[in-house]
PDB file of C-alpha atoms and ligand atoms in Angstrom:
ATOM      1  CA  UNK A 256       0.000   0.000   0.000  1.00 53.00           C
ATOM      2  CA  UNK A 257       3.103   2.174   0.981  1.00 54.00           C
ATOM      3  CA  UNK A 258       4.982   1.393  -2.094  1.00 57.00           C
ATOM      4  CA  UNK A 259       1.374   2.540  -4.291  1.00 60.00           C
ATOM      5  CA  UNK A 260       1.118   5.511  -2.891  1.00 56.00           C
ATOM      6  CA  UNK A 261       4.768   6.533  -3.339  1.00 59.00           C
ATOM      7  CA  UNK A 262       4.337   5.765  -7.113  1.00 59.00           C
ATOM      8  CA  UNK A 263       1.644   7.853  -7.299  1.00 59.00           C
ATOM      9  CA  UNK A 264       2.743  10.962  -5.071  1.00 57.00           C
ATOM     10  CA  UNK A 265       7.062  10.245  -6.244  1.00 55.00           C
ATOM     11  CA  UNK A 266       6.220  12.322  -9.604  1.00 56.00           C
ATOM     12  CA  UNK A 267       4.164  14.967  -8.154  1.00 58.00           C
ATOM     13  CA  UNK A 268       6.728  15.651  -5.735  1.00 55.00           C
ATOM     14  CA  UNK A 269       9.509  15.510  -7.820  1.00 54.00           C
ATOM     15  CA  UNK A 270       8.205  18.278 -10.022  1.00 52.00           C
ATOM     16  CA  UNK A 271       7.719  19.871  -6.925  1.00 55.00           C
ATOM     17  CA  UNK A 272      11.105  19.848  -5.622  1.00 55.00           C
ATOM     18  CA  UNK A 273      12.687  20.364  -8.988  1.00 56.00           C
ATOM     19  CA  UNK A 274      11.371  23.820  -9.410  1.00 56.00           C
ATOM     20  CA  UNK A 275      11.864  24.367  -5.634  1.00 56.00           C
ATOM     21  CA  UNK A 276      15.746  23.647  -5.978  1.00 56.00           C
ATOM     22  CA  UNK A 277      16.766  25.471  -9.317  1.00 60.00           C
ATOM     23  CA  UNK A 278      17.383  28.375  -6.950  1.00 68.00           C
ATOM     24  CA  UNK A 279      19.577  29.035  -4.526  1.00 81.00           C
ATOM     25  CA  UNK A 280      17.425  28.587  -1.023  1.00 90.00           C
ATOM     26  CA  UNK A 281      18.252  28.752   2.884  1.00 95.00           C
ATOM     27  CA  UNK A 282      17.500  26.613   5.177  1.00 96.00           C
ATOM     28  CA  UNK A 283      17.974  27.057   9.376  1.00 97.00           C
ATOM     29  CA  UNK A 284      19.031  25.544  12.202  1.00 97.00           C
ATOM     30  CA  UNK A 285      19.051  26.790  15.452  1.00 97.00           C
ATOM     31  CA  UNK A 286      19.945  30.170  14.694  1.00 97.00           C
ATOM     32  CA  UNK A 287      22.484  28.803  11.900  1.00 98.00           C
ATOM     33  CA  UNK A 288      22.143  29.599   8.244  1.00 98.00           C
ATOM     34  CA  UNK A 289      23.161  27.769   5.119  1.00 97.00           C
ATOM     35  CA  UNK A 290      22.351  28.954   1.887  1.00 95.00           C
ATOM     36  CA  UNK A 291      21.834  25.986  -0.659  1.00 95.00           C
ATOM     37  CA  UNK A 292      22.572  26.105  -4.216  1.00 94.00           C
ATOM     38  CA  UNK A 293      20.650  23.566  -6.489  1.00 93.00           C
ATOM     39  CA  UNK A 294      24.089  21.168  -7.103  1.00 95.00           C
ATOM     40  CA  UNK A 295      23.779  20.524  -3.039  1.00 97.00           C
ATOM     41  CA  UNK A 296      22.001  17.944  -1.388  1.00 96.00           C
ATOM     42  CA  UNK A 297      18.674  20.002  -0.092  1.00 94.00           C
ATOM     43  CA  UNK A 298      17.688  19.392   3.645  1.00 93.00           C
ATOM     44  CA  UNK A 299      14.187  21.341   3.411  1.00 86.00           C
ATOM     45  CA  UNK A 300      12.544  18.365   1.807  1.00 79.00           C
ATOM     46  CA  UNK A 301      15.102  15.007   3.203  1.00 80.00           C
ATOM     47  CA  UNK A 302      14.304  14.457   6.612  1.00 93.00           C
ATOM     48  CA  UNK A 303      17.579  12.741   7.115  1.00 97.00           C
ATOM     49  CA  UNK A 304      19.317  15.993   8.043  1.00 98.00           C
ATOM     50  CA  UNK A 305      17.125  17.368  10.427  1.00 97.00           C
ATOM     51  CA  UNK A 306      16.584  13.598  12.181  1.00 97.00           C
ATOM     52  CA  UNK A 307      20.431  13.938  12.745  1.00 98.00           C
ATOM     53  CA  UNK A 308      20.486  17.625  13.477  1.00 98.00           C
ATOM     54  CA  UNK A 309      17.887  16.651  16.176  1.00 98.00           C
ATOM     55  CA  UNK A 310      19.448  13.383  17.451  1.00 98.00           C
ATOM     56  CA  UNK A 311      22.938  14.928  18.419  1.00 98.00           C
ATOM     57  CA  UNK A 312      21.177  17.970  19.794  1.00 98.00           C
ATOM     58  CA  UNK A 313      21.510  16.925  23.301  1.00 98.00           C
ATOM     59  CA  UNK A 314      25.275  15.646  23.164  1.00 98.00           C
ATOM     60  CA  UNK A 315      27.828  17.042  25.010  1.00 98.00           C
ATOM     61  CA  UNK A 316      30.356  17.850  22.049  1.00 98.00           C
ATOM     62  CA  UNK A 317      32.646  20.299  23.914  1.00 98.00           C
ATOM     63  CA  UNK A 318      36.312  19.404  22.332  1.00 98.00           C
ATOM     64  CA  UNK A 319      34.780  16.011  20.921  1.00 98.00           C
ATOM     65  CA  UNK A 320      36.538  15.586  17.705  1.00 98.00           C
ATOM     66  CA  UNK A 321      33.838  14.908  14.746  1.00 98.00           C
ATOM     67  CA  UNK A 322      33.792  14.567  11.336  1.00 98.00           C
ATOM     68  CA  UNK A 323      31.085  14.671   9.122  1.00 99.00           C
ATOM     69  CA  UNK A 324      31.751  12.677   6.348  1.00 98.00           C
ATOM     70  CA  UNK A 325      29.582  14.531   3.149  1.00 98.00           C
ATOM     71  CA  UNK A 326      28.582  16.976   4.360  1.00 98.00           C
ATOM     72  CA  UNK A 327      26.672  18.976   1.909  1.00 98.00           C
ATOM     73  CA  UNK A 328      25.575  21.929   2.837  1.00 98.00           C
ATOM     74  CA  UNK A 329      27.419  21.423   5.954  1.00 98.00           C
ATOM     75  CA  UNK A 330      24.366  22.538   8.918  1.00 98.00           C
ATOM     76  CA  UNK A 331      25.202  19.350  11.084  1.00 98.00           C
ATOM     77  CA  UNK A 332      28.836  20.419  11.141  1.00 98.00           C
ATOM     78  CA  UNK A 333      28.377  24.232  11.821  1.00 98.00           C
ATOM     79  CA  UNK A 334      25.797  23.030  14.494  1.00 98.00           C
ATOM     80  CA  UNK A 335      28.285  20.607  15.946  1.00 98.00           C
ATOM     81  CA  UNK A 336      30.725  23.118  16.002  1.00 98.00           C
ATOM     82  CA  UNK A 337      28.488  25.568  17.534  1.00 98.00           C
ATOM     83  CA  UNK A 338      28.029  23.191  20.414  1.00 98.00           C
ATOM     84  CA  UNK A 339      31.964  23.219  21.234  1.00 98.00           C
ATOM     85  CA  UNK A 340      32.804  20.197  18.892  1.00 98.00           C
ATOM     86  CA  UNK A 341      36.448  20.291  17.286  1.00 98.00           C
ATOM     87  CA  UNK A 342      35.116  19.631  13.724  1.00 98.00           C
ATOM     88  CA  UNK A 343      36.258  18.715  10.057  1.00 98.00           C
ATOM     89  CA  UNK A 344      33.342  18.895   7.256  1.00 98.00           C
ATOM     90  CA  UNK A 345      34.167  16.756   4.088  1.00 98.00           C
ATOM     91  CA  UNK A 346      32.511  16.092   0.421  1.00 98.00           C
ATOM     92  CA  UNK A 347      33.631  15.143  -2.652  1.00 98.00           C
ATOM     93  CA  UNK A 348      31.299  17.786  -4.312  1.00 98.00           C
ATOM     94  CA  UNK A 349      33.384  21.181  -4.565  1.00 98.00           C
ATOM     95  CA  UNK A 350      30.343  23.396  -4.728  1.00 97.00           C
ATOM     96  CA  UNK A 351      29.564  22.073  -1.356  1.00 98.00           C
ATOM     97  CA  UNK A 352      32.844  22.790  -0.219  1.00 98.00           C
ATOM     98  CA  UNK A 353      33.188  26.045  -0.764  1.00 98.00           C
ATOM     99  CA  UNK A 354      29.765  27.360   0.088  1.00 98.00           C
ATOM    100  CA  UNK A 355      30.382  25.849   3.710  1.00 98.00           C
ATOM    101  CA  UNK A 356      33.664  27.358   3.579  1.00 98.00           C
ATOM    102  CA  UNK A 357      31.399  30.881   3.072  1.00 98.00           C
ATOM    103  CA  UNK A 358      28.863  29.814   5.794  1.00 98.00           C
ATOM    104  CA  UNK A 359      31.709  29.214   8.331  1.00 98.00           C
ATOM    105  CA  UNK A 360      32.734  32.852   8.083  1.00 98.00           C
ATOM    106  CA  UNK A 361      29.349  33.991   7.645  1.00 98.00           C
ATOM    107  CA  UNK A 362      27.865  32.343  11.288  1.00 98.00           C
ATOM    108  CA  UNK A 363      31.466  33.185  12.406  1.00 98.00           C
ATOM    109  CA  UNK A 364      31.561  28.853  13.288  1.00 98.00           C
ATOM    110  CA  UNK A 365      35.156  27.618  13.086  1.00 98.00           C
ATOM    111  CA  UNK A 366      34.931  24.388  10.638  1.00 98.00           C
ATOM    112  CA  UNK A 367      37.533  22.689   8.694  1.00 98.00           C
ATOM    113  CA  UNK A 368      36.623  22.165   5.505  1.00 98.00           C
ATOM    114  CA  UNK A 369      37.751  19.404   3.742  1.00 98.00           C
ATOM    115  CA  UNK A 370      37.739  18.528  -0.052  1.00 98.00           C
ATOM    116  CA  UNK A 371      37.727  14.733   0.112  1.00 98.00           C
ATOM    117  CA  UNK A 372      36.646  11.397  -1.783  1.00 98.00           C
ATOM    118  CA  UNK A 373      35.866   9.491   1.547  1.00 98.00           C
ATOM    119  CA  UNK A 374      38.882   9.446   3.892  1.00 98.00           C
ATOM    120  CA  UNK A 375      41.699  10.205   0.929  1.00 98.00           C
ATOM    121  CA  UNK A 376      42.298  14.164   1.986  1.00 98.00           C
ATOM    122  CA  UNK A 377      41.473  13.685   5.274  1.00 98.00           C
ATOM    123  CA  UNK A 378      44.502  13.717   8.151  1.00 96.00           C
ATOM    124  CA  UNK A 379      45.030  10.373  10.422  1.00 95.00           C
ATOM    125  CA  UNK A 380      43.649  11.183  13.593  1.00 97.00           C
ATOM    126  CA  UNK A 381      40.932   9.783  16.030  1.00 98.00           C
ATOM    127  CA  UNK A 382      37.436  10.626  15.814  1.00 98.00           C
ATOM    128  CA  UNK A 383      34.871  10.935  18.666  1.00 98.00           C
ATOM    129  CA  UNK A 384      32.109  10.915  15.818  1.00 98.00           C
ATOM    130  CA  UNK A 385      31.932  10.505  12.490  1.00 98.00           C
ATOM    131  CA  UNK A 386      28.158  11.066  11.096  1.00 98.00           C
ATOM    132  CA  UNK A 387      27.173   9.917   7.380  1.00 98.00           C
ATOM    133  CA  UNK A 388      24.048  10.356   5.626  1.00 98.00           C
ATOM    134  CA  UNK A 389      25.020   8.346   2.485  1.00 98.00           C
ATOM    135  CA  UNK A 390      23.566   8.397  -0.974  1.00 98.00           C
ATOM    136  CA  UNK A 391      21.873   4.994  -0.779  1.00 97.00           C
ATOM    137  CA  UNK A 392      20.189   4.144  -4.576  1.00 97.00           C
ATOM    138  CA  UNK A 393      22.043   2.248  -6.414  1.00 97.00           C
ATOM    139  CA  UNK A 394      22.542   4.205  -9.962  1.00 98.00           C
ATOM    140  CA  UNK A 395      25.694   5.337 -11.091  1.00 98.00           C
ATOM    141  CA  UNK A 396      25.826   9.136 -10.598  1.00 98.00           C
ATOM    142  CA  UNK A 397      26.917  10.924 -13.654  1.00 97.00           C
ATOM    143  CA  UNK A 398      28.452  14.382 -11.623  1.00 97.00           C
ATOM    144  CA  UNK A 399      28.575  15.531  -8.462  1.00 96.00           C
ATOM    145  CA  UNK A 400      25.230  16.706  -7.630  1.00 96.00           C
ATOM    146  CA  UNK A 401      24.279  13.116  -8.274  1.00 97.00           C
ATOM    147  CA  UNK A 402      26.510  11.839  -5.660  1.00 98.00           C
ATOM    148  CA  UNK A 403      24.219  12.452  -3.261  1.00 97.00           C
ATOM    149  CA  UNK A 404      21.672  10.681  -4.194  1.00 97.00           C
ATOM    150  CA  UNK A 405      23.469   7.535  -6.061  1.00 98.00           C
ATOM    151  CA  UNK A 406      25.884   4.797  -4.333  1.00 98.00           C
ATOM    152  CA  UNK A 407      26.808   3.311  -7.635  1.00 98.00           C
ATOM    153  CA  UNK A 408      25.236   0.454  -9.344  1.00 98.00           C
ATOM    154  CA  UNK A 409      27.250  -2.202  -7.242  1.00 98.00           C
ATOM    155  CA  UNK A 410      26.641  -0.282  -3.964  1.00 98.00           C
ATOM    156  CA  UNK A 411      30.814   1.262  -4.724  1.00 98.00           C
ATOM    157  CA  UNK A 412      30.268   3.713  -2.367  1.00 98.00           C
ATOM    158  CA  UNK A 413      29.027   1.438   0.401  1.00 98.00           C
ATOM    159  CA  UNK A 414      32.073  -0.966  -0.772  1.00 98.00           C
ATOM    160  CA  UNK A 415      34.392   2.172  -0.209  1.00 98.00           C
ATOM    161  CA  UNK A 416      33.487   3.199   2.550  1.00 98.00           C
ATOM    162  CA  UNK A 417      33.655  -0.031   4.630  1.00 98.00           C
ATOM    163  CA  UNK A 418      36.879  -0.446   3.384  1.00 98.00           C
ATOM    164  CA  UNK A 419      38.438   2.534   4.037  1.00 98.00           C
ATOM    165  CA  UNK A 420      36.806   2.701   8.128  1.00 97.00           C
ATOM    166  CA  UNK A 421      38.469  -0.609   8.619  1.00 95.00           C
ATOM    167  CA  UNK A 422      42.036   1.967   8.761  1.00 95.00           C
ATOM    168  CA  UNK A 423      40.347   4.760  11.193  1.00 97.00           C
ATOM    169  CA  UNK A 424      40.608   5.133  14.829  1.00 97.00           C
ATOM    170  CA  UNK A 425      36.505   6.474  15.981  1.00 98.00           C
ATOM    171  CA  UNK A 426      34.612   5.640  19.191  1.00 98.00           C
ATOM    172  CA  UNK A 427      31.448   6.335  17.427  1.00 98.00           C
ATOM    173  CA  UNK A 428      30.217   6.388  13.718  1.00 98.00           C
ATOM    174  CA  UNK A 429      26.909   6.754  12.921  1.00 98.00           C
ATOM    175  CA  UNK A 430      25.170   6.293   9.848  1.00 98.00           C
ATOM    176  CA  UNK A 431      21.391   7.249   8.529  1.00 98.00           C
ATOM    177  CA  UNK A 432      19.117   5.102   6.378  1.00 98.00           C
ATOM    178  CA  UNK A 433      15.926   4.683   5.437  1.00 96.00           C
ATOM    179  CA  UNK A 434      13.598   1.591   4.657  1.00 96.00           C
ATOM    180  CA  UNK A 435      13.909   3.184   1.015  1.00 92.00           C
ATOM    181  CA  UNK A 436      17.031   1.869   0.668  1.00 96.00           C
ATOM    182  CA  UNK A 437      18.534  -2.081   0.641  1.00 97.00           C
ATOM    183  CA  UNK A 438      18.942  -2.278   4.026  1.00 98.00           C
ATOM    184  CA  UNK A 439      20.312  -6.024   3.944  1.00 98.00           C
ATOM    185  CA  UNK A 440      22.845  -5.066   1.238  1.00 98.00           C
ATOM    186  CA  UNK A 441      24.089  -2.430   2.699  1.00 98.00           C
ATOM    187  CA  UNK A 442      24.652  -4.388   6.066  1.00 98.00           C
ATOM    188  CA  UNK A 443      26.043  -7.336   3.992  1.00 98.00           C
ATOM    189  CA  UNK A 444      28.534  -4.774   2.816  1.00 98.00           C
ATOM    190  CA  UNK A 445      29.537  -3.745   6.164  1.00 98.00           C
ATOM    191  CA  UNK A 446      29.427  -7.405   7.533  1.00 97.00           C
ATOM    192  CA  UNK A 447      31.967  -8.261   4.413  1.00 97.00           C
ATOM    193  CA  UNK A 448      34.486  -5.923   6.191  1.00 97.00           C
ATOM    194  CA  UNK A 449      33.825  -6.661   9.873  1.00 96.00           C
ATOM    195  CA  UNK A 450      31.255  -4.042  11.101  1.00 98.00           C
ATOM    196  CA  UNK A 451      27.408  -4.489  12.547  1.00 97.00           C
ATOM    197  CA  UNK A 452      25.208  -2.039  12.569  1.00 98.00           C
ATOM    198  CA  UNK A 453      23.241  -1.711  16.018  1.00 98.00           C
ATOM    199  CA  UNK A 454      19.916   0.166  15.964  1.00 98.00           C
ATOM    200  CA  UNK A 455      20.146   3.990  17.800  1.00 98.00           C
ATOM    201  CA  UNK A 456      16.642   5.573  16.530  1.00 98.00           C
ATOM    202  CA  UNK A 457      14.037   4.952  14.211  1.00 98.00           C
ATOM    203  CA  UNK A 458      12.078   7.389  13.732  1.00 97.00           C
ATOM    204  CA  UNK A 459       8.886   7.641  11.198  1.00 95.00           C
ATOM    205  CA  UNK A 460       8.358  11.077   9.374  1.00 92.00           C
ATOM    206  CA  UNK A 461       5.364  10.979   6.154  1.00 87.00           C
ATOM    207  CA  UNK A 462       5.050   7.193   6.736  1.00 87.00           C
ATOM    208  CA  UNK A 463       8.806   6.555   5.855  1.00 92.00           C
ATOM    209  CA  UNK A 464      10.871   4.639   8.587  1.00 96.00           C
ATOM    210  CA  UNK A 465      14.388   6.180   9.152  1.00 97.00           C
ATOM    211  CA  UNK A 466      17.392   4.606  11.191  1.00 98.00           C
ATOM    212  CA  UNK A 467      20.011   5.544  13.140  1.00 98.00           C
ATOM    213  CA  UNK A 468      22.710   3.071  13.547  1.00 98.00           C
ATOM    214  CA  UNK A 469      26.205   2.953  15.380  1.00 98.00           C
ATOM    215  CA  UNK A 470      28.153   1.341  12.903  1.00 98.00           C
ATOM    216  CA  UNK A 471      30.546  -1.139  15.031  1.00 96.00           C
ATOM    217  CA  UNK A 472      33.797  -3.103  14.323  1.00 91.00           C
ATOM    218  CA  UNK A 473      32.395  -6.779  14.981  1.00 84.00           C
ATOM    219  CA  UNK A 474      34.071  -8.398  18.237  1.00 79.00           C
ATOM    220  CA  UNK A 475      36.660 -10.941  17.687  1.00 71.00           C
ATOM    221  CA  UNK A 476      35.993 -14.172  20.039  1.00 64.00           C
TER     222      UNK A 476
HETATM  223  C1  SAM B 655      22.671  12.476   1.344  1.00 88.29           C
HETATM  224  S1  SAM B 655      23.872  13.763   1.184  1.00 88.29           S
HETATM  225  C2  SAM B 655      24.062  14.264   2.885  1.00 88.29           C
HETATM  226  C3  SAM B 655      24.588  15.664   3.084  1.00 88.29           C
HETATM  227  C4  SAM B 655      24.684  16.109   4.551  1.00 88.29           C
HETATM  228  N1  SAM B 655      25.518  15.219   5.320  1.00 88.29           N
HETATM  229  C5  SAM B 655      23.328  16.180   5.173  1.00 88.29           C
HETATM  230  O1  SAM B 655      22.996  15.330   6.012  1.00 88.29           O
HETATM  231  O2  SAM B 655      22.566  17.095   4.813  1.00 88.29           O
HETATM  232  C6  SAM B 655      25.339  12.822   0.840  1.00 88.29           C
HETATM  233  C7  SAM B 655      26.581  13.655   0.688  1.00 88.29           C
HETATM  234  O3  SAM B 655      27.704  12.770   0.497  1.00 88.29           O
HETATM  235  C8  SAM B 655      28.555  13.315  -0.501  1.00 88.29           C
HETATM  236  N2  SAM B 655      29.344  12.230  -1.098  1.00 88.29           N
HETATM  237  C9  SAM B 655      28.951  11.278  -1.964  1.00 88.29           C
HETATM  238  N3  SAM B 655      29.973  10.468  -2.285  1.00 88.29           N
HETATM  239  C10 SAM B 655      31.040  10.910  -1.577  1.00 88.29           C
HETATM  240  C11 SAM B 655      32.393  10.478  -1.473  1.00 88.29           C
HETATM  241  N4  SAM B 655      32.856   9.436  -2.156  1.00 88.29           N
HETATM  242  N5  SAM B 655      33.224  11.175  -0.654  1.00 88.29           N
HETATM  243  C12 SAM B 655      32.770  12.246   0.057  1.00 88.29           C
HETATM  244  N6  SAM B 655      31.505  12.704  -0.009  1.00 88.29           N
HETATM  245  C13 SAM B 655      30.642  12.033  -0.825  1.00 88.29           C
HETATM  246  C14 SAM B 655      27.608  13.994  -1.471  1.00 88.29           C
HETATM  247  O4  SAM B 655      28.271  14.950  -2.268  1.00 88.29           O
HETATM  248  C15 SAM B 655      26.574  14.595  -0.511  1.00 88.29           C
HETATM  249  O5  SAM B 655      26.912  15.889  -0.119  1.00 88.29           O
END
């Protein structure tokens, strides 16, 4: 019933949001502005962002060190940052980059922005948090603005990005998904390189069930 209704309302909604994000647009948290261009993920309409926003709103971040890997339009970093967390902002899509880089100076929120493709540009060092919202369909993205939306036909990005967490030193990383997405793929993936995923929130927003897991380097018996 679920999946009929998203048929029907997907198309209507995509029109929608098409003409919503050809311009640029703002979007607030907490007394923290971002201004979105249409080549950057959009948090008005996701609810990812804002579940996340809202999730690490009560944490204690003073000096916690915390990266937000993709970052987009950057609001969970500047918000983490605004809450005394030591933190590094990365995404592979440049646009993002450097409009964050603007919204630092802007909200006057110390951030280091990073230019990255996963953990490539980004110095060894130990992580508190890292938080990921990941593209989860599995298309190939043909530029950068599709990169948020697409993991790559074979899941690459999943693939990646397991890989690459086996080398890091974090006490907590925490990853978003949806029941949109192959959940059992995706934790297959992260199974194939040692990690579980346990359950921290779901949450339901417009019927769609959301999840917040700790993604956790398996135990060795
Ligand atoms: C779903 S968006 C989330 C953006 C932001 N974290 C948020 O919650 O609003 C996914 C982000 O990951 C970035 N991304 C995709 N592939 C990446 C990669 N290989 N390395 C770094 N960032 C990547 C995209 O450019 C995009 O900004």
């Amino acid at each position: 019933m679920l999946k009929k209704v998203k048929k029907i309302i997907f198309p209507i909604a995509k029109l929608a949001f098409n003409t919503f994000h050809l311009k640029q647009r703002k979007y607030t948290y907490s007394g923290i502005e971002v201004s979105i261009s249409s080549e950057v993920f959009p948090p008005h309409f996701t609810i990812s962002t804002k579940i996340l926003l809202d999730f690490i709103k009560p944490l204690n971040l003073t000096n916690q060190s915390f990266l937000e890997l993709g970052c987009g339009s950057g609001i969970i970093s500047l918000f983490a940052a605004s809450k005394g967390a030591q933190v590094t902002a990365s995404d592979i899509n440049l646009i993002a980059i450097e409009a964050l880089k603007k919204a630092s100076i802007k909200n006057k929120i110390p951030v280091d922005v990073v230019y990255s493709d996963l953990f490539k540009n980004i110095n060894k060092q130990h992580f508190d948090y890292i938080i990921i919202n990941p593209p989860y369909y599995p298309k190939q993205p043909k530029n950068d603005k599709e990169r948020a939306w697409f993991c790559g036909e074979n899941f690459e990005y999943f693939q990646n990005l397991f890989e690459e967490l086996e080398t890091q030193s974090v006490t907590n990383t925490w990853m978003i998904l949806s029941e949109d997405c192959k959940l059992n793929t995706i934790k297959q993936l992260a199974l194939n390189k040692g990690f579980l995923f346990e359950l921290l929130l779901e949450k339901t927003v417009y019927k769609e069930k959301n999840y917040i897991f700790s993604v956790q380097k398996k135990a060795i018996n």
